[in-house]
Amino acid sequence: MRAFVTVIGGDKVGIIHDVTTVFKETNVNVLDMNQTIMGGVFTMIVLVDLEKMNTDFQGLKGKLEETGQQLAVSIRIQREDIFNSMHKI
């Protein structure tokens, strides 16, 4: 299974490091990543592979939300099929 992780918030040092540390700790593989800063707002979207993760989806979601709170940014995760359905034109 694959999922999209989105991160949005004020730019600061360590966002990419802390988010990818969660991926490392849960054995989640990054397939693709796009990151930019628009007017001081950090935005990142990451496509991840969850096939070999060592927790369940809710566990990963909880760790990402906790990291988001620590960084004062919004971190959301959605399964790829749900993400694609929501973003079809």
mmCIF file of C-alpha atoms in Angstrom:
data_model
loop_
_atom_site.group_PDB
_atom_site.id
_atom_site.type_symbol
_atom_site.label_atom_id
_atom_site.label_comp_id
_atom_site.label_asym_id
_atom_site.label_seq_id
_atom_site.Cartn_x
_atom_site.Cartn_y
_atom_site.Cartn_z
ATOM 1 C CA MET A 1 0.000 0.000 0.000
ATOM 2 C CA ARG A 2 1.128 3.536 -0.737
ATOM 3 C CA ALA A 3 0.144 6.826 0.878
ATOM 4 C CA PHE A 4 0.649 10.558 0.537
ATOM 5 C CA VAL A 5 1.955 12.617 3.436
ATOM 6 C CA THR A 6 1.464 16.386 3.314
ATOM 7 C CA VAL A 7 3.253 18.878 5.537
ATOM 8 C CA ILE A 8 2.292 22.562 5.684
ATOM 9 C CA GLY A 9 3.374 25.265 8.116
ATOM 10 C CA GLY A 10 5.837 27.970 8.959
ATOM 11 C CA ASP A 11 9.337 27.319 7.646
ATOM 12 C CA LYS A 12 11.923 26.278 10.227
ATOM 13 C CA VAL A 13 15.027 24.144 10.502
ATOM 14 C CA GLY A 14 14.484 20.403 10.922
ATOM 15 C CA ILE A 15 11.081 19.735 9.354
ATOM 16 C CA ILE A 16 12.357 17.332 6.689
ATOM 17 C CA HIS A 17 14.706 15.699 9.192
ATOM 18 C CA ASP A 18 11.994 15.086 11.776
ATOM 19 C CA VAL A 19 9.406 13.783 9.291
ATOM 20 C CA THR A 20 11.867 11.426 7.606
ATOM 21 C CA THR A 21 13.033 10.237 11.035
ATOM 22 C CA VAL A 22 9.472 8.999 11.639
ATOM 23 C CA PHE A 23 9.668 7.160 8.316
ATOM 24 C CA LYS A 24 12.988 5.580 9.306
ATOM 25 C CA GLU A 25 11.697 4.512 12.731
ATOM 26 C CA THR A 26 8.600 2.887 11.199
ATOM 27 C CA ASN A 27 10.404 1.359 8.179
ATOM 28 C CA VAL A 28 8.421 3.456 5.677
ATOM 29 C CA ASN A 29 10.108 3.929 2.292
ATOM 30 C CA VAL A 30 10.036 7.332 0.551
ATOM 31 C CA LEU A 31 9.206 6.881 -3.147
ATOM 32 C CA ASP A 32 8.970 10.540 -4.165
ATOM 33 C CA MET A 33 9.123 13.918 -2.446
ATOM 34 C CA ASN A 34 8.415 17.494 -3.473
ATOM 35 C CA GLN A 35 9.115 20.415 -1.159
ATOM 36 C CA THR A 36 8.978 24.177 -1.560
ATOM 37 C CA ILE A 37 8.702 27.347 0.479
ATOM 38 C CA MET A 38 6.063 29.827 -0.670
ATOM 39 C CA GLY A 39 6.117 33.204 1.060
ATOM 40 C CA GLY A 40 7.632 31.734 4.217
ATOM 41 C CA VAL A 41 5.218 28.784 4.266
ATOM 42 C CA PHE A 42 6.842 25.357 4.094
ATOM 43 C CA THR A 43 4.976 22.824 1.931
ATOM 44 C CA MET A 44 5.950 19.221 1.281
ATOM 45 C CA ILE A 45 4.223 16.223 -0.234
ATOM 46 C CA VAL A 46 5.730 12.757 0.069
ATOM 47 C CA LEU A 47 4.666 9.517 -1.625
ATOM 48 C CA VAL A 48 5.545 6.612 0.666
ATOM 49 C CA ASP A 49 5.452 2.814 0.460
ATOM 50 C CA LEU A 50 3.893 1.242 3.563
ATOM 51 C CA GLU A 51 4.357 -2.433 2.630
ATOM 52 C CA LYS A 52 7.207 -3.092 5.077
ATOM 53 C CA MET A 53 6.304 -0.692 7.889
ATOM 54 C CA ASN A 54 6.637 -2.049 11.397
ATOM 55 C CA THR A 55 3.448 -0.431 12.753
ATOM 56 C CA ASP A 56 -0.130 -0.121 11.560
ATOM 57 C CA PHE A 57 -1.567 2.845 9.640
ATOM 58 C CA GLN A 58 -3.018 4.440 12.787
ATOM 59 C CA GLY A 59 0.320 4.091 14.581
ATOM 60 C CA LEU A 60 2.133 5.881 11.759
ATOM 61 C CA LYS A 61 -0.567 8.550 11.613
ATOM 62 C CA GLY A 62 -0.222 9.145 15.355
ATOM 63 C CA LYS A 63 3.566 9.482 15.167
ATOM 64 C CA LEU A 64 3.272 11.953 12.277
ATOM 65 C CA GLU A 65 0.626 14.007 14.098
ATOM 66 C CA GLU A 66 2.799 14.109 17.226
ATOM 67 C CA THR A 67 5.765 15.276 15.144
ATOM 68 C CA GLY A 68 3.561 17.933 13.548
ATOM 69 C CA GLN A 69 2.557 19.236 16.972
ATOM 70 C CA GLN A 70 6.201 19.422 18.057
ATOM 71 C CA LEU A 71 7.095 21.349 14.892
ATOM 72 C CA ALA A 72 3.907 23.489 14.882
ATOM 73 C CA VAL A 73 3.058 22.301 11.341
ATOM 74 C CA SER A 74 0.150 20.334 9.901
ATOM 75 C CA ILE A 75 1.028 16.759 8.889
ATOM 76 C CA ARG A 76 -1.623 14.620 7.205
ATOM 77 C CA ILE A 77 -1.463 11.132 5.718
ATOM 78 C CA GLN A 78 -3.908 9.607 3.230
ATOM 79 C CA ARG A 79 -3.897 6.278 1.465
ATOM 80 C CA GLU A 80 -3.083 6.723 -2.219
ATOM 81 C CA ASP A 81 -6.506 5.595 -3.464
ATOM 82 C CA ILE A 82 -8.329 8.095 -1.241
ATOM 83 C CA PHE A 83 -5.906 10.896 -2.139
ATOM 84 C CA ASN A 84 -6.342 10.230 -5.868
ATOM 85 C CA SER A 85 -10.144 10.124 -5.583
ATOM 86 C CA MET A 86 -10.198 13.472 -3.793
ATOM 87 C CA HIS A 87 -7.896 15.175 -6.304
ATOM 88 C CA LYS A 88 -9.450 14.049 -9.597
ATOM 89 C CA ILE A 89 -10.713 16.787 -11.880
#
